[in-house]
């Protein structure tokens, strides 16, 4: 089973990487670019076959290691 | 319109960040974790309203700035 986790900064947390990308896109001549935010995507291969238990395991991984829940939120997607 | 871009290393390109995550998860006691790969997710707010033209613009952004197409692949998702 494969899990895909998105970790992004919570709304309201300043995202300097996103700002830098928006600025660079403007400099390259791209018009109409508004807010840009950058996050991480983590793809994990799991031996677990039960989607529910897989999701619980990945949720624990997010809380313990993958996301800083003070400033980041995460979203788990399970592909069977 | 909002575009979401996933930029991940191509298969076969060594991903030391992913390896470090897999190792850390193992150290934390998580069982059955196989390959882990880390990439970036970039969310872009666009003034463009036509999905087709929006996708073309984001594709150009990926080729020019967001992805290094020698070692990375990208995937564009348009949310209207």
JSON list of C-alpha atoms in Angstrom, two decimals:
[
{"chain": "A", "resi": 1, "resn": "UNK", "atom": "CA", "xyz": [0.00, 0.00, 0.00]},
{"chain": "A", "resi": 2, "resn": "UNK", "atom": "CA", "xyz": [1.20, 3.48, -0.75]},
{"chain": "A", "resi": 3, "resn": "UNK", "atom": "CA", "xyz": [0.45, 6.57, 1.33]},
{"chain": "A", "resi": 4, "resn": "UNK", "atom": "CA", "xyz": [0.91, 10.12, 0.17]},
{"chain": "A", "resi": 5, "resn": "UNK", "atom": "CA", "xyz": [1.19, 12.83, 2.80]},
{"chain": "A", "resi": 6, "resn": "UNK", "atom": "CA", "xyz": [0.98, 16.55, 2.10]},
{"chain": "A", "resi": 7, "resn": "UNK", "atom": "CA", "xyz": [2.53, 18.79, 4.73]},
{"chain": "A", "resi": 8, "resn": "UNK", "atom": "CA", "xyz": [1.84, 22.48, 4.28]},
{"chain": "A", "resi": 9, "resn": "UNK", "atom": "CA", "xyz": [2.17, 25.54, 6.48]},
{"chain": "A", "resi": 10, "resn": "UNK", "atom": "CA", "xyz": [-1.06, 26.55, 8.19]},
{"chain": "A", "resi": 11, "resn": "UNK", "atom": "CA", "xyz": [-2.85, 29.59, 6.81]},
{"chain": "A", "resi": 12, "resn": "UNK", "atom": "CA", "xyz": [-1.48, 32.69, 8.46]},
{"chain": "A", "resi": 13, "resn": "UNK", "atom": "CA", "xyz": [2.02, 31.26, 8.88]},
{"chain": "A", "resi": 14, "resn": "UNK", "atom": "CA", "xyz": [4.46, 33.25, 6.76]},
{"chain": "A", "resi": 15, "resn": "UNK", "atom": "CA", "xyz": [5.85, 31.19, 3.88]},
{"chain": "A", "resi": 16, "resn": "UNK", "atom": "CA", "xyz": [9.09, 32.81, 2.64]},
{"chain": "A", "resi": 17, "resn": "UNK", "atom": "CA", "xyz": [9.73, 30.01, 0.10]},
{"chain": "A", "resi": 18, "resn": "UNK", "atom": "CA", "xyz": [6.33, 30.61, -1.46]},
{"chain": "A", "resi": 19, "resn": "UNK", "atom": "CA", "xyz": [6.93, 34.35, -1.54]},
{"chain": "A", "resi": 20, "resn": "UNK", "atom": "CA", "xyz": [10.29, 33.80, -3.23]},
{"chain": "A", "resi": 21, "resn": "UNK", "atom": "CA", "xyz": [8.66, 31.60, -5.89]},
{"chain": "A", "resi": 22, "resn": "UNK", "atom": "CA", "xyz": [5.90, 34.19, -6.53]},
{"chain": "A", "resi": 23, "resn": "UNK", "atom": "CA", "xyz": [8.54, 36.90, -6.88]},
{"chain": "A", "resi": 24, "resn": "UNK", "atom": "CA", "xyz": [10.67, 34.79, -9.23]},
{"chain": "A", "resi": 25, "resn": "UNK", "atom": "CA", "xyz": [7.64, 33.94, -11.41]},
{"chain": "A", "resi": 26, "resn": "UNK", "atom": "CA", "xyz": [6.87, 37.66, -11.67]},
{"chain": "A", "resi": 27, "resn": "UNK", "atom": "CA", "xyz": [10.48, 38.40, -12.68]},
{"chain": "A", "resi": 28, "resn": "UNK", "atom": "CA", "xyz": [10.24, 35.71, -15.37]},
{"chain": "A", "resi": 29, "resn": "UNK", "atom": "CA", "xyz": [7.27, 37.54, -16.87]},
{"chain": "A", "resi": 30, "resn": "UNK", "atom": "CA", "xyz": [4.40, 35.36, -15.65]},
{"chain": "A", "resi": 31, "resn": "UNK", "atom": "CA", "xyz": [1.31, 37.52, -15.15]},
{"chain": "A", "resi": 32, "resn": "UNK", "atom": "CA", "xyz": [-1.59, 37.01, -12.78]},
{"chain": "A", "resi": 33, "resn": "UNK", "atom": "CA", "xyz": [0.26, 34.98, -10.17]},
{"chain": "A", "resi": 34, "resn": "UNK", "atom": "CA", "xyz": [-1.23, 35.55, -6.72]},
{"chain": "A", "resi": 35, "resn": "UNK", "atom": "CA", "xyz": [-0.35, 33.82, -3.49]},
{"chain": "A", "resi": 36, "resn": "UNK", "atom": "CA", "xyz": [2.08, 30.90, -3.74]},
{"chain": "A", "resi": 37, "resn": "UNK", "atom": "CA", "xyz": [2.66, 28.42, -0.95]},
{"chain": "A", "resi": 38, "resn": "UNK", "atom": "CA", "xyz": [5.19, 25.62, -0.85]},
{"chain": "A", "resi": 39, "resn": "UNK", "atom": "CA", "xyz": [4.89, 22.42, 1.12]},
{"chain": "A", "resi": 40, "resn": "UNK", "atom": "CA", "xyz": [6.24, 18.91, 1.19]},
{"chain": "A", "resi": 41, "resn": "UNK", "atom": "CA", "xyz": [4.85, 15.72, -0.23]},
{"chain": "A", "resi": 42, "resn": "UNK", "atom": "CA", "xyz": [6.03, 12.42, 1.23]},
{"chain": "A", "resi": 43, "resn": "UNK", "atom": "CA", "xyz": [5.28, 9.08, -0.42]},
{"chain": "A", "resi": 44, "resn": "UNK", "atom": "CA", "xyz": [5.55, 6.07, 1.86]},
{"chain": "A", "resi": 45, "resn": "UNK", "atom": "CA", "xyz": [5.43, 2.39, 0.87]},
{"chain": "A", "resi": 46, "resn": "UNK", "atom": "CA", "xyz": [3.73, 0.41, 3.62]},
{"chain": "A", "resi": 47, "resn": "UNK", "atom": "CA", "xyz": [3.65, -3.35, 4.21]},
{"chain": "A", "resi": 48, "resn": "UNK", "atom": "CA", "xyz": [0.22, -2.87, 5.88]},
{"chain": "A", "resi": 49, "resn": "UNK", "atom": "CA", "xyz": [-2.67, -3.96, 3.67]},
{"chain": "A", "resi": 50, "resn": "UNK", "atom": "CA", "xyz": [-5.66, -2.66, 5.68]},
{"chain": "A", "resi": 51, "resn": "UNK", "atom": "CA", "xyz": [-6.37, 0.93, 4.57]},
{"chain": "A", "resi": 52, "resn": "UNK", "atom": "CA", "xyz": [-7.79, 1.93, 7.97]},
{"chain": "A", "resi": 53, "resn": "UNK", "atom": "CA", "xyz": [-4.78, 0.67, 9.94]},
{"chain": "A", "resi": 54, "resn": "UNK", "atom": "CA", "xyz": [-2.45, 2.08, 7.29]},
{"chain": "A", "resi": 55, "resn": "UNK", "atom": "CA", "xyz": [-4.03, 5.51, 7.69]},
{"chain": "A", "resi": 56, "resn": "UNK", "atom": "CA", "xyz": [-3.74, 5.31, 11.49]},
{"chain": "A", "resi": 57, "resn": "UNK", "atom": "CA", "xyz": [-0.06, 4.39, 11.24]},
{"chain": "A", "resi": 58, "resn": "UNK", "atom": "CA", "xyz": [0.65, 7.26, 8.85]},
{"chain": "A", "resi": 59, "resn": "UNK", "atom": "CA", "xyz": [-1.28, 9.64, 11.10]},
{"chain": "A", "resi": 60, "resn": "UNK", "atom": "CA", "xyz": [1.00, 8.64, 13.99]},
{"chain": "A", "resi": 61, "resn": "UNK", "atom": "CA", "xyz": [4.06, 9.14, 11.74]},
{"chain": "A", "resi": 62, "resn": "UNK", "atom": "CA", "xyz": [2.85, 12.64, 10.89]},
{"chain": "A", "resi": 63, "resn": "UNK", "atom": "CA", "xyz": [2.33, 13.60, 14.52]},
{"chain": "A", "resi": 64, "resn": "UNK", "atom": "CA", "xyz": [5.65, 12.12, 15.65]},
{"chain": "A", "resi": 65, "resn": "UNK", "atom": "CA", "xyz": [7.97, 13.01, 12.80]},
{"chain": "A", "resi": 66, "resn": "UNK", "atom": "CA", "xyz": [6.67, 14.30, 9.49]},
{"chain": "A", "resi": 67, "resn": "UNK", "atom": "CA", "xyz": [4.78, 17.45, 10.48]},
{"chain": "A", "resi": 68, "resn": "UNK", "atom": "CA", "xyz": [5.28, 20.17, 13.06]},
{"chain": "A", "resi": 69, "resn": "UNK", "atom": "CA", "xyz": [1.65, 20.50, 14.05]},
{"chain": "A", "resi": 70, "resn": "UNK", "atom": "CA", "xyz": [2.22, 23.88, 15.68]},
{"chain": "A", "resi": 71, "resn": "UNK", "atom": "CA", "xyz": [2.72, 25.54, 12.30]},
{"chain": "A", "resi": 72, "resn": "UNK", "atom": "CA", "xyz": [1.92, 22.83, 9.74]},
{"chain": "A", "resi": 73, "resn": "UNK", "atom": "CA", "xyz": [-1.13, 20.84, 8.76]},
{"chain": "A", "resi": 74, "resn": "UNK", "atom": "CA", "xyz": [-1.07, 17.48, 7.02]},
{"chain": "A", "resi": 75, "resn": "UNK", "atom": "CA", "xyz": [-3.34, 15.55, 4.72]},
{"chain": "A", "resi": 76, "resn": "UNK", "atom": "CA", "xyz": [-3.12, 11.80, 4.19]},
{"chain": "A", "resi": 77, "resn": "UNK", "atom": "CA", "xyz": [-4.11, 10.02, 0.99]},
{"chain": "A", "resi": 78, "resn": "UNK", "atom": "CA", "xyz": [-4.06, 6.23, 0.82]},
{"chain": "A", "resi": 79, "resn": "UNK", "atom": "CA", "xyz": [-3.64, 4.53, -2.56]},
{"chain": "A", "resi": 80, "resn": "UNK", "atom": "CA", "xyz": [-4.40, 0.84, -2.37]},
{"chain": "B", "resi": 1, "resn": "UNK", "atom": "CA", "xyz": [-8.16, 29.45, -10.00]},
{"chain": "B", "resi": 2, "resn": "UNK", "atom": "CA", "xyz": [-5.77, 27.40, -7.94]},
{"chain": "B", "resi": 3, "resn": "UNK", "atom": "CA", "xyz": [-3.10, 25.10, -9.30]},
{"chain": "B", "resi": 4, "resn": "UNK", "atom": "CA", "xyz": [-1.30, 22.46, -7.31]},
{"chain": "B", "resi": 5, "resn": "UNK", "atom": "CA", "xyz": [2.03, 21.20, -8.61]},
{"chain": "B", "resi": 6, "resn": "UNK", "atom": "CA", "xyz": [3.83, 18.11, -7.33]},
{"chain": "B", "resi": 7, "resn": "UNK", "atom": "CA", "xyz": [7.54, 17.99, -8.03]},
{"chain": "B", "resi": 8, "resn": "UNK", "atom": "CA", "xyz": [9.21, 14.68, -7.21]},
{"chain": "B", "resi": 9, "resn": "UNK", "atom": "CA", "xyz": [12.52, 13.09, -8.08]},
{"chain": "B", "resi": 10, "resn": "UNK", "atom": "CA", "xyz": [12.37, 10.71, -11.04]},
{"chain": "B", "resi": 11, "resn": "UNK", "atom": "CA", "xyz": [12.49, 7.01, -10.27]},
{"chain": "B", "resi": 12, "resn": "UNK", "atom": "CA", "xyz": [16.09, 5.89, -10.10]},
{"chain": "B", "resi": 13, "resn": "UNK", "atom": "CA", "xyz": [17.35, 9.22, -8.78]},
{"chain": "B", "resi": 14, "resn": "UNK", "atom": "CA", "xyz": [18.71, 8.76, -5.26]},
{"chain": "B", "resi": 15, "resn": "UNK", "atom": "CA", "xyz": [16.55, 10.51, -2.66]},
{"chain": "B", "resi": 16, "resn": "UNK", "atom": "CA", "xyz": [18.61, 11.02, 0.52]},
{"chain": "B", "resi": 17, "resn": "UNK", "atom": "CA", "xyz": [15.79, 12.94, 2.26]},
{"chain": "B", "resi": 18, "resn": "UNK", "atom": "CA", "xyz": [13.41, 10.05, 1.71]},
{"chain": "B", "resi": 19, "resn": "UNK", "atom": "CA", "xyz": [16.03, 7.57, 2.96]},
{"chain": "B", "resi": 20, "resn": "UNK", "atom": "CA", "xyz": [16.55, 9.70, 6.09]},
{"chain": "B", "resi": 21, "resn": "UNK", "atom": "CA", "xyz": [12.79, 9.73, 6.77]},
{"chain": "B", "resi": 22, "resn": "UNK", "atom": "CA", "xyz": [12.53, 5.94, 6.30]},
{"chain": "B", "resi": 23, "resn": "UNK", "atom": "CA", "xyz": [15.45, 5.45, 8.69]},
{"chain": "B", "resi": 24, "resn": "UNK", "atom": "CA", "xyz": [13.96, 7.83, 11.29]},
{"chain": "B", "resi": 25, "resn": "UNK", "atom": "CA", "xyz": [10.57, 6.09, 11.10]},
{"chain": "B", "resi": 26, "resn": "UNK", "atom": "CA", "xyz": [12.31, 2.76, 11.70]},
{"chain": "B", "resi": 27, "resn": "UNK", "atom": "CA", "xyz": [14.14, 4.22, 14.71]},
{"chain": "B", "resi": 28, "resn": "UNK", "atom": "CA", "xyz": [10.82, 5.47, 16.11]},
{"chain": "B", "resi": 29, "resn": "UNK", "atom": "CA", "xyz": [9.51, 1.91, 16.01]},
{"chain": "B", "resi": 30, "resn": "UNK", "atom": "CA", "xyz": [7.27, 2.04, 12.94]},
{"chain": "B", "resi": 31, "resn": "UNK", "atom": "CA", "xyz": [7.22, -1.38, 11.28]},
{"chain": "B", "resi": 32, "resn": "UNK", "atom": "CA", "xyz": [6.69, -2.27, 7.64]},
{"chain": "B", "resi": 33, "resn": "UNK", "atom": "CA", "xyz": [7.90, 1.01, 6.16]},
{"chain": "B", "resi": 34, "resn": "UNK", "atom": "CA", "xyz": [9.38, 0.46, 2.75]},
{"chain": "B", "resi": 35, "resn": "UNK", "atom": "CA", "xyz": [10.63, 3.02, 0.28]},
{"chain": "B", "resi": 36, "resn": "UNK", "atom": "CA", "xyz": [10.00, 6.68, 1.19]},
{"chain": "B", "resi": 37, "resn": "UNK", "atom": "CA", "xyz": [10.35, 9.54, -1.27]},
{"chain": "B", "resi": 38, "resn": "UNK", "atom": "CA", "xyz": [10.04, 13.23, -0.54]},
{"chain": "B", "resi": 39, "resn": "UNK", "atom": "CA", "xyz": [9.03, 15.90, -2.99]},
{"chain": "B", "resi": 40, "resn": "UNK", "atom": "CA", "xyz": [7.62, 19.39, -3.08]},
{"chain": "B", "resi": 41, "resn": "UNK", "atom": "CA", "xyz": [4.08, 20.60, -3.47]},
{"chain": "B", "resi": 42, "resn": "UNK", "atom": "CA", "xyz": [3.52, 24.14, -4.72]},
{"chain": "B", "resi": 43, "resn": "UNK", "atom": "CA", "xyz": [0.10, 25.81, -4.61]},
{"chain": "B", "resi": 44, "resn": "UNK", "atom": "CA", "xyz": [-0.33, 28.75, -6.95]},
{"chain": "B", "resi": 45, "resn": "UNK", "atom": "CA", "xyz": [-3.23, 31.20, -7.07]},
{"chain": "B", "resi": 46, "resn": "UNK", "atom": "CA", "xyz": [-3.83, 32.27, -10.66]},
{"chain": "B", "resi": 47, "resn": "UNK", "atom": "CA", "xyz": [-5.87, 35.17, -12.04]},
{"chain": "B", "resi": 48, "resn": "UNK", "atom": "CA", "xyz": [-6.49, 33.07, -15.19]},
{"chain": "B", "resi": 49, "resn": "UNK", "atom": "CA", "xyz": [-10.00, 31.59, -15.35]},
{"chain": "B", "resi": 50, "resn": "UNK", "atom": "CA", "xyz": [-9.66, 29.23, -18.32]},
{"chain": "B", "resi": 51, "resn": "UNK", "atom": "CA", "xyz": [-8.43, 25.83, -17.04]},
{"chain": "B", "resi": 52, "resn": "UNK", "atom": "CA", "xyz": [-6.67, 24.97, -20.30]},
{"chain": "B", "resi": 53, "resn": "UNK", "atom": "CA", "xyz": [-4.71, 28.21, -20.45]},
{"chain": "B", "resi": 54, "resn": "UNK", "atom": "CA", "xyz": [-4.05, 28.00, -16.70]},
{"chain": "B", "resi": 55, "resn": "UNK", "atom": "CA", "xyz": [-2.55, 24.56, -17.12]},
{"chain": "B", "resi": 56, "resn": "UNK", "atom": "CA", "xyz": [-0.38, 25.73, -20.01]},
{"chain": "B", "resi": 57, "resn": "UNK", "atom": "CA", "xyz": [0.91, 28.66, -17.94]},
{"chain": "B", "resi": 58, "resn": "UNK", "atom": "CA", "xyz": [1.70, 26.41, -14.98]},
{"chain": "B", "resi": 59, "resn": "UNK", "atom": "CA", "xyz": [3.42, 23.93, -17.31]},
{"chain": "B", "resi": 60, "resn": "UNK", "atom": "CA", "xyz": [5.66, 26.75, -18.54]},
{"chain": "B", "resi": 61, "resn": "UNK", "atom": "CA", "xyz": [6.35, 27.77, -14.91]},
{"chain": "B", "resi": 62, "resn": "UNK", "atom": "CA", "xyz": [7.39, 24.19, -14.11]},
{"chain": "B", "resi": 63, "resn": "UNK", "atom": "CA", "xyz": [9.75, 23.98, -17.06]},
{"chain": "B", "resi": 64, "resn": "UNK", "atom": "CA", "xyz": [11.29, 27.40, -16.43]},
{"chain": "B", "resi": 65, "resn": "UNK", "atom": "CA", "xyz": [11.49, 27.53, -12.64]},
{"chain": "B", "resi": 66, "resn": "UNK", "atom": "CA", "xyz": [9.71, 25.00, -10.46]},
{"chain": "B", "resi": 67, "resn": "UNK", "atom": "CA", "xyz": [11.18, 21.70, -11.60]},
{"chain": "B", "resi": 68, "resn": "UNK", "atom": "CA", "xyz": [14.60, 20.54, -12.73]},
{"chain": "B", "resi": 69, "resn": "UNK", "atom": "CA", "xyz": [13.40, 18.27, -15.53]},
{"chain": "B", "resi": 70, "resn": "UNK", "atom": "CA", "xyz": [16.72, 16.43, -15.71]},
{"chain": "B", "resi": 71, "resn": "UNK", "atom": "CA", "xyz": [16.11, 14.74, -12.37]},
{"chain": "B", "resi": 72, "resn": "UNK", "atom": "CA", "xyz": [12.56, 15.71, -11.43]},
{"chain": "B", "resi": 73, "resn": "UNK", "atom": "CA", "xyz": [9.10, 15.08, -12.82]},
{"chain": "B", "resi": 74, "resn": "UNK", "atom": "CA", "xyz": [6.08, 17.26, -12.17]},
{"chain": "B", "resi": 75, "resn": "UNK", "atom": "CA", "xyz": [2.34, 16.79, -12.08]},
{"chain": "B", "resi": 76, "resn": "UNK", "atom": "CA", "xyz": [-0.17, 19.62, -12.39]},
{"chain": "B", "resi": 77, "resn": "UNK", "atom": "CA", "xyz": [-3.62, 19.61, -10.83]},
{"chain": "B", "resi": 78, "resn": "UNK", "atom": "CA", "xyz": [-6.04, 22.44, -11.54]},
{"chain": "B", "resi": 79, "resn": "UNK", "atom": "CA", "xyz": [-8.78, 23.21, -9.00]},
{"chain": "B", "resi": 80, "resn": "UNK", "atom": "CA", "xyz": [-11.37, 25.54, -10.47]}
]
